[in-house]
PDB file of C-alpha atoms in Angstrom:
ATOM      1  CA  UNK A 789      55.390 -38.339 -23.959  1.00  0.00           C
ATOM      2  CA  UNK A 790      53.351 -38.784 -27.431  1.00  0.00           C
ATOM      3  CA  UNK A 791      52.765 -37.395 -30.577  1.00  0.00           C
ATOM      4  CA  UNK A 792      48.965 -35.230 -31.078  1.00  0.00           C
ATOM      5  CA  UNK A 793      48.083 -38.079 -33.538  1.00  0.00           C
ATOM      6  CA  UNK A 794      48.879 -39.114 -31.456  1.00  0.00           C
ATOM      7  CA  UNK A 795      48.389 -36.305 -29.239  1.00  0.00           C
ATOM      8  CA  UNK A 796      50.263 -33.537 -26.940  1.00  0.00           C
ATOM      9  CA  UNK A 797      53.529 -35.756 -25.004  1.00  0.00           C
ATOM     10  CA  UNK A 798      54.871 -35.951 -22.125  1.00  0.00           C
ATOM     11  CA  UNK A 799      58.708 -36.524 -22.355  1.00  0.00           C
ATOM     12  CA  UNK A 800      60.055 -35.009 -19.120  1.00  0.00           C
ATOM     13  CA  UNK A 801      56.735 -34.494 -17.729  1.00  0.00           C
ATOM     14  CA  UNK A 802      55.764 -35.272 -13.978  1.00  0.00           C
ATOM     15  CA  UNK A 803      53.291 -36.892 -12.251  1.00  0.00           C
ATOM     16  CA  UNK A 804      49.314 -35.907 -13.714  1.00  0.00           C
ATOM     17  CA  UNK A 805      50.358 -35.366 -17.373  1.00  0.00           C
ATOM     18  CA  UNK A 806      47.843 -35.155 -19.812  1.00  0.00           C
ATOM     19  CA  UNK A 807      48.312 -39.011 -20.945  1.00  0.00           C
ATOM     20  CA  UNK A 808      49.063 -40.524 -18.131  1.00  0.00           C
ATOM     21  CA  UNK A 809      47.990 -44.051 -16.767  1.00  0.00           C
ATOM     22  CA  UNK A 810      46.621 -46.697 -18.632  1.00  0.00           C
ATOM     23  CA  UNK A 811      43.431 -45.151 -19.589  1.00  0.00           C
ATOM     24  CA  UNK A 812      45.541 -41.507 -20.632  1.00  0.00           C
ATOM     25  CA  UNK A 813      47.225 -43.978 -23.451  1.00  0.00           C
ATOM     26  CA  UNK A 814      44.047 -45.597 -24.313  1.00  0.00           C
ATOM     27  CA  UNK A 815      42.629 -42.157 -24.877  1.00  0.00           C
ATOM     28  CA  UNK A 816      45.789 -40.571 -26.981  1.00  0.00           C
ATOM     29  CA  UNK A 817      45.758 -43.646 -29.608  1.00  0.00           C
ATOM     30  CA  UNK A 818      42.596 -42.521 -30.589  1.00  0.00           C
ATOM     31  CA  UNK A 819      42.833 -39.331 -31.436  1.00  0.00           C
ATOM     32  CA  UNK A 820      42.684 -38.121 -34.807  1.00  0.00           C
ATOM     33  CA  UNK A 821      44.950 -35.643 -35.482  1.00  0.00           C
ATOM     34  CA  UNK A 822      43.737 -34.593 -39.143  1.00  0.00           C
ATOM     35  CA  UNK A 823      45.411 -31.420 -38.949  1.00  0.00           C
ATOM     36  CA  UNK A 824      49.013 -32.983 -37.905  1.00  0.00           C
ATOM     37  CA  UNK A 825      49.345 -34.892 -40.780  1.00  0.00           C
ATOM     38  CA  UNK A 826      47.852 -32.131 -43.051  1.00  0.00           C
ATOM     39  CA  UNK A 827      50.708 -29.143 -41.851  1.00  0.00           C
ATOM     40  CA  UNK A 828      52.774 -31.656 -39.158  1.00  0.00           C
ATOM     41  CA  UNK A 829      54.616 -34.456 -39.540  1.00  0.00           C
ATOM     42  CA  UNK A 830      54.643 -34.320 -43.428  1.00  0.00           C
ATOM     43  CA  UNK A 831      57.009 -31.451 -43.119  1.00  0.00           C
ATOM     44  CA  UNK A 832      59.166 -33.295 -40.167  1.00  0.00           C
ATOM     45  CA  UNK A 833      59.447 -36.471 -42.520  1.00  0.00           C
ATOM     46  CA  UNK A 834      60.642 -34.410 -45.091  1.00  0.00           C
ATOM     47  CA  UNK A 835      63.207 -32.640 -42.899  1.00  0.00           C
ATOM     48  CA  UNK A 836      64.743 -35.641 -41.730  1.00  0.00           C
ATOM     49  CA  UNK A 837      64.604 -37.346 -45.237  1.00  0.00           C
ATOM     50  CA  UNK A 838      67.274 -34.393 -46.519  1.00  0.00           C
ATOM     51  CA  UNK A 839      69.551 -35.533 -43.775  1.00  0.00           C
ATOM     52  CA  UNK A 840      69.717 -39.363 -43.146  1.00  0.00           C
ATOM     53  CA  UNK A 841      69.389 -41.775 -45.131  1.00  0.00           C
ATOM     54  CA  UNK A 842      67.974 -45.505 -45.003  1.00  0.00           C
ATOM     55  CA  UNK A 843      69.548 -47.692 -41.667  1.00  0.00           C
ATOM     56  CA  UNK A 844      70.827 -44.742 -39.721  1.00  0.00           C
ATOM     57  CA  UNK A 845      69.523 -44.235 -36.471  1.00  0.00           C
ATOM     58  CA  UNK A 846      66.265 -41.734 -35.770  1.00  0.00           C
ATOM     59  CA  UNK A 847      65.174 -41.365 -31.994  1.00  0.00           C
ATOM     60  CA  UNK A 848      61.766 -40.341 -31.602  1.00  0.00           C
ATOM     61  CA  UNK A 849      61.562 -38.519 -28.257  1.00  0.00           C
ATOM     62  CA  UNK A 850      58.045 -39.103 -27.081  1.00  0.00           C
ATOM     63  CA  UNK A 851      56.906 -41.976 -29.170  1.00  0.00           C
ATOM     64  CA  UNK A 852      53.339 -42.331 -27.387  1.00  0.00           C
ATOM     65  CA  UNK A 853      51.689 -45.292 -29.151  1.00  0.00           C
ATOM     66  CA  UNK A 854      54.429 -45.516 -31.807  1.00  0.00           C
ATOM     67  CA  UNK A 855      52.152 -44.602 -35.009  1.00  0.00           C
ATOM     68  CA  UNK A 856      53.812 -41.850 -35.853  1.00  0.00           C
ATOM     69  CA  UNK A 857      57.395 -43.438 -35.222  1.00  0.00           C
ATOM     70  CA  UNK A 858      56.557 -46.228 -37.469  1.00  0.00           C
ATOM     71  CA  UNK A 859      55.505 -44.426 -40.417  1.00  0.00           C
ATOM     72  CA  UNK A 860      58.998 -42.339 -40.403  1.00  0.00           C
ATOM     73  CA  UNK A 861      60.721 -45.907 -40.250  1.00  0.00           C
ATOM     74  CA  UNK A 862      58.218 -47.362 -43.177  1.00  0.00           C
ATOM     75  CA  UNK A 863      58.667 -43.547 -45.410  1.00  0.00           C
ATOM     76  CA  UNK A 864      62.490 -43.116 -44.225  1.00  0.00           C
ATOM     77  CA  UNK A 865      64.206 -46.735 -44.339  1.00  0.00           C
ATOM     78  CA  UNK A 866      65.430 -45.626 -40.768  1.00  0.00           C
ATOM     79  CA  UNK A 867      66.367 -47.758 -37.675  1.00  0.00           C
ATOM     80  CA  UNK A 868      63.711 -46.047 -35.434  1.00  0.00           C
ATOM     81  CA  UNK A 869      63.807 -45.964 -31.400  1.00  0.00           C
ATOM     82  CA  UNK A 870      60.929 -44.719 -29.533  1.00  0.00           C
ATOM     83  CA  UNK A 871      61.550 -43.320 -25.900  1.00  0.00           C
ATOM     84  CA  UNK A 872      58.964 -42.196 -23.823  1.00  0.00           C
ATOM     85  CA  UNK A 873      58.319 -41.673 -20.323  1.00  0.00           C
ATOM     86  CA  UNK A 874      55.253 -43.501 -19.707  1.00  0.00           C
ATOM     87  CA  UNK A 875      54.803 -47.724 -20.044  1.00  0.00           C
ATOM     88  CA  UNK A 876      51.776 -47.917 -20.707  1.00  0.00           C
ATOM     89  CA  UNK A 877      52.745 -45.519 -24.029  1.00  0.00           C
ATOM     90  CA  UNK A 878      55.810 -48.046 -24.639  1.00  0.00           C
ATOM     91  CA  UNK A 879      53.193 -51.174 -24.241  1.00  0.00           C
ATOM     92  CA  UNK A 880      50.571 -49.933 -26.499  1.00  0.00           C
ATOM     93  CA  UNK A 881      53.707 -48.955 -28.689  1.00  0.00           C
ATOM     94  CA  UNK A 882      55.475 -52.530 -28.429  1.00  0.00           C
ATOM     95  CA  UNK A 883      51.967 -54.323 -28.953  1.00  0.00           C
ATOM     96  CA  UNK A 884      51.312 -52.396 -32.411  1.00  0.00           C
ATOM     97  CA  UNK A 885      52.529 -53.872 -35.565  1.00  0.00           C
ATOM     98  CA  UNK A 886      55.210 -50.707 -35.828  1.00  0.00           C
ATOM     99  CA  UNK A 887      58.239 -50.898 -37.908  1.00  0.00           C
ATOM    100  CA  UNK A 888      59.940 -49.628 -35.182  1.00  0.00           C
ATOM    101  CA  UNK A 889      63.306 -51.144 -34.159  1.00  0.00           C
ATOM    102  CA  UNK A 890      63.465 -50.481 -30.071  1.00  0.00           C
ATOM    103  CA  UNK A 891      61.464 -48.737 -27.521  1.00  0.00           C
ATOM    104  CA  UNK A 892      63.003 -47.161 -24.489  1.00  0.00           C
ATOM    105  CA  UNK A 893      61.797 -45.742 -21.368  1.00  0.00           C
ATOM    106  CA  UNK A 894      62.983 -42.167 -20.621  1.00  0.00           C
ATOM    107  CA  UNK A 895      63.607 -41.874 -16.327  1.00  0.00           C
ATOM    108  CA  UNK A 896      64.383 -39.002 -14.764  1.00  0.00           C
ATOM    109  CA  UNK A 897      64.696 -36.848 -18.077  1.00  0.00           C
ATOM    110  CA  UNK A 898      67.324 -39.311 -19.209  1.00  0.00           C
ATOM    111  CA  UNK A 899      67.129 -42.370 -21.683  1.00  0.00           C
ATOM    112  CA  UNK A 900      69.937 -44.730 -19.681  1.00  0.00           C
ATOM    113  CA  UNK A 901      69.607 -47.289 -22.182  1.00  0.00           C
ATOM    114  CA  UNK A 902      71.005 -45.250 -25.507  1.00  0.00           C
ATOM    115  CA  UNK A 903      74.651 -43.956 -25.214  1.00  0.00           C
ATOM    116  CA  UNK A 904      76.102 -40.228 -26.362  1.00  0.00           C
ATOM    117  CA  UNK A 905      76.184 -39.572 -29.632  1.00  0.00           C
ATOM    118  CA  UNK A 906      74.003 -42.702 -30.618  1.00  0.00           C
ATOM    119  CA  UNK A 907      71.216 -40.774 -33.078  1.00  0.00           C
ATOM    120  CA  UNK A 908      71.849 -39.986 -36.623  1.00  0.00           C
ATOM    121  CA  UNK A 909      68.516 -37.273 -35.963  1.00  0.00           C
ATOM    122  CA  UNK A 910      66.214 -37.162 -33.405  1.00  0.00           C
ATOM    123  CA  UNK A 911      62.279 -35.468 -34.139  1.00  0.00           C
ATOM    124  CA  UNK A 912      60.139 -34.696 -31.316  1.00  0.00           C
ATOM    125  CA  UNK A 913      56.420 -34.285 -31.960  1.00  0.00           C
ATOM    126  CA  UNK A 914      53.976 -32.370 -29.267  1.00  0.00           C
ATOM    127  CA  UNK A 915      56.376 -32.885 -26.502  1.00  0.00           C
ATOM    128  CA  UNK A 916      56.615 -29.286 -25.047  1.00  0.00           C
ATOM    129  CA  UNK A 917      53.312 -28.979 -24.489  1.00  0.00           C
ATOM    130  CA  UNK A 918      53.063 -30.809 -21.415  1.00  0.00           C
ATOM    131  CA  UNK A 919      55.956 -29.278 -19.685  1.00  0.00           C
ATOM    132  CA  UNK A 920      55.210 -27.062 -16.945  1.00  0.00           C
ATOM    133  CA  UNK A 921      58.774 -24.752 -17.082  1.00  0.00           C
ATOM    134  CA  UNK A 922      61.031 -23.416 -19.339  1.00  0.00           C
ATOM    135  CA  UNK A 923      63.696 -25.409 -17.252  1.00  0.00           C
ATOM    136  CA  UNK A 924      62.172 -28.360 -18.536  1.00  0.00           C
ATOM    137  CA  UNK A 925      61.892 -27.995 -21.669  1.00  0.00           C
ATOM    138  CA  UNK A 926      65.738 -26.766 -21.558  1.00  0.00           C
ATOM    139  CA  UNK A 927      66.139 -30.164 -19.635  1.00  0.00           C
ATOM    140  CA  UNK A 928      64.306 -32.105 -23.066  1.00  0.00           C
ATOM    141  CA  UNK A 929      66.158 -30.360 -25.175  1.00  0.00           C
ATOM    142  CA  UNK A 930      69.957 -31.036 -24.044  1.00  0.00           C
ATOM    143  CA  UNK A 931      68.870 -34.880 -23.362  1.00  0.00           C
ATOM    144  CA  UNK A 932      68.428 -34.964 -27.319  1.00  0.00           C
ATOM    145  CA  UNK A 933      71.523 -32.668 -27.674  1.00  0.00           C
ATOM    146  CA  UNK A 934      73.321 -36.012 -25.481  1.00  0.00           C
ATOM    147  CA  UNK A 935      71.682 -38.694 -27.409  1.00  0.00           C
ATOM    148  CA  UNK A 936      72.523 -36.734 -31.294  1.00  0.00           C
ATOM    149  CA  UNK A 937      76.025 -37.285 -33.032  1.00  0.00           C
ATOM    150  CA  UNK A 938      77.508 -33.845 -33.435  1.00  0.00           C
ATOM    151  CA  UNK A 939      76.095 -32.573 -37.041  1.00  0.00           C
ATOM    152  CA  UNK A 940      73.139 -34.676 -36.477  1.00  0.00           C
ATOM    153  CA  UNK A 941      69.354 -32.720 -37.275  1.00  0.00           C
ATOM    154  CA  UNK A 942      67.289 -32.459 -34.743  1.00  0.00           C
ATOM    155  CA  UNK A 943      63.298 -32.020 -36.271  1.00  0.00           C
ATOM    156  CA  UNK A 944      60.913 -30.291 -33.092  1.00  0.00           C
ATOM    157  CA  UNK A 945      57.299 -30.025 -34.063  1.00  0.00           C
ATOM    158  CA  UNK A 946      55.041 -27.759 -31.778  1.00  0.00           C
ATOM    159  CA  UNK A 947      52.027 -25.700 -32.100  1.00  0.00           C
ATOM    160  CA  UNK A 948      51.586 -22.114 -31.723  1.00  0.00           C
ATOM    161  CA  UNK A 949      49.728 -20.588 -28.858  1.00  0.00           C
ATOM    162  CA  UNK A 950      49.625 -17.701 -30.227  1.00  0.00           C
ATOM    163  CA  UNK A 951      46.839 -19.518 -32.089  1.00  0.00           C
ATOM    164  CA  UNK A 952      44.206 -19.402 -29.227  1.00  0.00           C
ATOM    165  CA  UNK A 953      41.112 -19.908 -29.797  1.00  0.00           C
ATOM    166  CA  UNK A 954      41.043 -20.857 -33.924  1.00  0.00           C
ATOM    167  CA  UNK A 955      38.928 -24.350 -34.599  1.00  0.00           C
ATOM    168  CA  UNK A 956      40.963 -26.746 -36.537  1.00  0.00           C
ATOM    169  CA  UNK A 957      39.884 -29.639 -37.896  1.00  0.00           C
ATOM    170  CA  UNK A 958      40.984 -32.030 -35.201  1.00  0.00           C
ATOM    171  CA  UNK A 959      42.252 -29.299 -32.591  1.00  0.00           C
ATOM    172  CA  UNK A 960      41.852 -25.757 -30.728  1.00  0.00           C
ATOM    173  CA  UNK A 961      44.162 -24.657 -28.558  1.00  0.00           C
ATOM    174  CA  UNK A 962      43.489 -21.995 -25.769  1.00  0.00           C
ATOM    175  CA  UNK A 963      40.329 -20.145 -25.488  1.00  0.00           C
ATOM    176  CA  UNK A 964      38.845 -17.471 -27.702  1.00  0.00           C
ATOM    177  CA  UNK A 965      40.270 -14.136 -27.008  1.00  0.00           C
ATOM    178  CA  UNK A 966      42.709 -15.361 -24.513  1.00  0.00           C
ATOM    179  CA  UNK A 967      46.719 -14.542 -24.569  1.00  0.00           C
ATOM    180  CA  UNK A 968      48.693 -16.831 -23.295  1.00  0.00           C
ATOM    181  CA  UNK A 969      52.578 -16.184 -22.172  1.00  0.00           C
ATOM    182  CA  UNK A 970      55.328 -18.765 -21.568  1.00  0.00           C
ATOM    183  CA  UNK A 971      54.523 -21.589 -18.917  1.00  0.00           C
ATOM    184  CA  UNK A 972      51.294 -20.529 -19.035  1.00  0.00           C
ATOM    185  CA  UNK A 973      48.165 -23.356 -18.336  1.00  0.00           C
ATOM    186  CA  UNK A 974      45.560 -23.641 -21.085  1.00  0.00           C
ATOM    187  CA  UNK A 975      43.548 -26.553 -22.914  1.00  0.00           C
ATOM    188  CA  UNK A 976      43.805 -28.327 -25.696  1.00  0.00           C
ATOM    189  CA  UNK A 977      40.402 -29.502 -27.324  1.00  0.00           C
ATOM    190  CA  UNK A 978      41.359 -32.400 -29.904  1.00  0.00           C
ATOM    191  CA  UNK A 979      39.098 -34.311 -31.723  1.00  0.00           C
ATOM    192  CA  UNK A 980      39.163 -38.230 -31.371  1.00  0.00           C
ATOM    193  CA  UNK A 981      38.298 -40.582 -34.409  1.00  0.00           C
ATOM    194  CA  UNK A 982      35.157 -41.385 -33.665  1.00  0.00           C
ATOM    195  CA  UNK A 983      34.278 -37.445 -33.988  1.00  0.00           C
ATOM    196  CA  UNK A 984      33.803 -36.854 -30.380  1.00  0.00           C
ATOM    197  CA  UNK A 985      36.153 -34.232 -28.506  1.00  0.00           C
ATOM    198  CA  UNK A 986      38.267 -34.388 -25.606  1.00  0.00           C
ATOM    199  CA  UNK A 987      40.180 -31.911 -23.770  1.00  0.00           C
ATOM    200  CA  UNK A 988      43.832 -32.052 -22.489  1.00  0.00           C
ATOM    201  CA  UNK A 989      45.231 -29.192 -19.747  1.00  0.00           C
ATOM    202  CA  UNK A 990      48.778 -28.286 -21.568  1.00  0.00           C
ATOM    203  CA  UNK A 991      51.107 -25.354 -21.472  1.00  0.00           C
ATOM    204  CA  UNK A 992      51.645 -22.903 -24.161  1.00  0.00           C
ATOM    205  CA  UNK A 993      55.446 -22.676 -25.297  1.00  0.00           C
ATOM    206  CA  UNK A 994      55.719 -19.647 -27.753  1.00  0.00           C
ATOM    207  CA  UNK A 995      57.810 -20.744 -30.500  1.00  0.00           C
ATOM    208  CA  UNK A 996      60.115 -17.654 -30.044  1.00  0.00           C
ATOM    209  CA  UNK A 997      61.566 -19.079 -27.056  1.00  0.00           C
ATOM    210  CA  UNK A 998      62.763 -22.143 -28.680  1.00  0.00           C
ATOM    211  CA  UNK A 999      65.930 -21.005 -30.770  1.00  0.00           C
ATOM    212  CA  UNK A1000      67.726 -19.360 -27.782  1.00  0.00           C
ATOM    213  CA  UNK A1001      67.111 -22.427 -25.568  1.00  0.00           C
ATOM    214  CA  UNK A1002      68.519 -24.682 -28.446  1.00  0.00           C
ATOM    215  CA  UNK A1003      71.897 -22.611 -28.512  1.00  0.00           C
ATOM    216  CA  UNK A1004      71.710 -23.242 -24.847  1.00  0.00           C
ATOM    217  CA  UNK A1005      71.370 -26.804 -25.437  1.00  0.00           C
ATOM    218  CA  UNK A1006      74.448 -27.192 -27.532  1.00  0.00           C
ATOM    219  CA  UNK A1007      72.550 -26.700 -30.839  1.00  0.00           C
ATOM    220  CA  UNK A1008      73.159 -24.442 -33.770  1.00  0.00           C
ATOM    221  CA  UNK A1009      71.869 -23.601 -37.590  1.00  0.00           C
ATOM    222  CA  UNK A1010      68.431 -23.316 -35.719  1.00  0.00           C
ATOM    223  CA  UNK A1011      65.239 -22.507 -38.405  1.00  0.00           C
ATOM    224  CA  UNK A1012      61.868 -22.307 -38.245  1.00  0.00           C
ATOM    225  CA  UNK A1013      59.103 -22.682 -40.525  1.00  0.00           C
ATOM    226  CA  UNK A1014      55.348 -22.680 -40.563  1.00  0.00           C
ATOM    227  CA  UNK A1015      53.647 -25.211 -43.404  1.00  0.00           C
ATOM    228  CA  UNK A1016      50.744 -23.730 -45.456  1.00  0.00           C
ATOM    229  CA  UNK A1017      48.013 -25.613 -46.599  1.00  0.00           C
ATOM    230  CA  UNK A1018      49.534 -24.985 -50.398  1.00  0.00           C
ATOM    231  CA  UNK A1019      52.470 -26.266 -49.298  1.00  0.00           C
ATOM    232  CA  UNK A1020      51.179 -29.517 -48.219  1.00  0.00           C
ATOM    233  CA  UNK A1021      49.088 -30.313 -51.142  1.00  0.00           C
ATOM    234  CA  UNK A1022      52.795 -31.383 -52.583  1.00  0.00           C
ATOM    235  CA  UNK A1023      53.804 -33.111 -49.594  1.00  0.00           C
ATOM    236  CA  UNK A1024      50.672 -34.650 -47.380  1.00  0.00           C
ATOM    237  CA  UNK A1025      48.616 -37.409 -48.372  1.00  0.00           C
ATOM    238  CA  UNK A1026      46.676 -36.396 -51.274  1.00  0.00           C
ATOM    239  CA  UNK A1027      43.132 -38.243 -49.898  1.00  0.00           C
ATOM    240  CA  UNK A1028      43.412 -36.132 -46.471  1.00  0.00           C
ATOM    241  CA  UNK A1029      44.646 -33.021 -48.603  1.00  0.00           C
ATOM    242  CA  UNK A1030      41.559 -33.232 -50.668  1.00  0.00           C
ATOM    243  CA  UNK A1031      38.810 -34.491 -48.369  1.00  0.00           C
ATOM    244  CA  UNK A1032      38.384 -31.669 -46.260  1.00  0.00           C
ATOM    245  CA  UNK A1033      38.196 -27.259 -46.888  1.00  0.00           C
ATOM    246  CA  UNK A1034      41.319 -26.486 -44.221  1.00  0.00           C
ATOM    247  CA  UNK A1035      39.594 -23.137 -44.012  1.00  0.00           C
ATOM    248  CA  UNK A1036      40.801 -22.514 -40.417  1.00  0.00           C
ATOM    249  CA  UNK A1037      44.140 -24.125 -41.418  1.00  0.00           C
ATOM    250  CA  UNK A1038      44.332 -21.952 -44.829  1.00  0.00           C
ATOM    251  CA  UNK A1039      43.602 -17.863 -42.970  1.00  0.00           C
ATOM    252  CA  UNK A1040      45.857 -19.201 -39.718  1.00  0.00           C
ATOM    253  CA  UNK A1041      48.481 -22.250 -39.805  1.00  0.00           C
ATOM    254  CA  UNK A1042      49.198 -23.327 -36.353  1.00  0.00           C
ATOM    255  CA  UNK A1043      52.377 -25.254 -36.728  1.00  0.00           C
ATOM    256  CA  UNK A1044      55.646 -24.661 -36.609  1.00  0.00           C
ATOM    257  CA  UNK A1045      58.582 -26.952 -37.575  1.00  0.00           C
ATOM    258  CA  UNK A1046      62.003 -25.851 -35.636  1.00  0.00           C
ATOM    259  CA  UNK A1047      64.924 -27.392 -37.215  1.00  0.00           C
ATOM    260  CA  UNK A1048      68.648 -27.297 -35.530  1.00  0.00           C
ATOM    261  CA  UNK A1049      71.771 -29.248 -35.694  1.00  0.00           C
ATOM    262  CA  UNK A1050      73.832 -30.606 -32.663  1.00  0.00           C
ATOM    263  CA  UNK A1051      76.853 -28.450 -32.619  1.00  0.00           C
TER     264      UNK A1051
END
């Protein structure tokens, strides 16, 4: 699994995911992932923060290298656990100075280690992306449904495909011109912090599918909402918010936060 900024994840994912391997972790730490924290996980911080409060328990379902797991445990006063399907994720993760409680392995689609009912909230970040069918991403999705208390928010951050083609300023997904439908293959072009590019093969997920698959999931109250740039000028870091034009960001936002609560 794994966050963009972390990059696309693989929770659930099979053999040949985007990240795999040793060097597929070494490559998603260092990606930037500007535009995430401009319009991303901002808006899934703030989510969470109006539903648990500090020590209660928040999963992050594809944790990748942790960074983005330990800043909601820093910001939130949380008791964090990252699960992910891929060690060498979990060891970069574990070897970070994180403020993350626990890291877990997820096998099989299925986090043995964490019981029912054992989340206060889950958020997952960029995890859809590398699923190949709708089956499993409905698979994902009641595995977080089994690891929430009933009531409990679950926070899903994704992009939109129907996107294609628009530069960001760390990301492009799809080609120019190109339509994607669900399942479909296209790549992801994200840029890395040292201002080089590299491209991941992913699958485009439009975010319509997503609230009827929740309710199949055992989820209800689902919402979803796409951050503007004048949105996040009150809620991102102010130094990213100001350092950069957002143009592509500003004329076509291409996340989408999808909110739900475990029924």
């Amino acid at each position: 699994m794994s966050d963009w900024s972390e990059g696309p994840r693989r929770a659930g994912a099979g053999e040949g995911a985007a990240w795999s391997g040793r060097e597929g972790a070494q490559a998603f730490a260092a990606v930037e992932a500007a535009t995430d924290w401009l319009l991303g996980y901002p808006f899934v911080f703030r989510a969470l923060s109006r539903r648990i409060g500090s020590g209660q328990v928040l999963v992050d379902y594809g944790c990748g290298p942790g960074k983005v797991a330990g800043h909601a445990a820093r910001l939130l006063g949380a008791r964090v656990l990252g699960v992910d399907t891929s060690p060498e994720m979990l060891a970069l993760a574990r070897a970070s100075s994180t403020a993350v409680a626990e890291y877990h392995m997820v096998e099989d689609g299925r986090v043995t280690a964490l019981a029912d009912g054992c989340a206060d909230a889950v958020m997952c970040n960029h995890v859809l992306a590398s699923l190949p069918t709708e089956e499993a991403v409905l698979g994902v999705f009641t595995e977080i449904r089994r690891l929430l208390r009933p009531g409990g928010p679950f926070v899903l951050l994704t992009t939109d495909p129907a996107c294609s083609g628009t530069e960001y300023a760390s990301l492009r997904i799809g080609e120019p011109g190109r339509a994607y439908g669900p399942g479909d293959e296209l790549t992801v072009r994200l840029r890395r912090t040292d201002g080089s590019w590299q491209e991941v093969r992913n699958h485009a997920w439009p975010v319509g599918l997503f609230p009827g698959l929740l309710e199949r999931a055992g989820f209800r109250d689902v919402v979803q909402h796409r951050p503007s740039v004048d949105e996040a000028l009150t809620v991102a870091d102010a130094d990213l918010a100001a350092g950069r034009a957002w143009s592509a960001e500003r004329a076509r936002p291409p996340l989408v936060i999808t909110t739900a609560l475990a029924a």
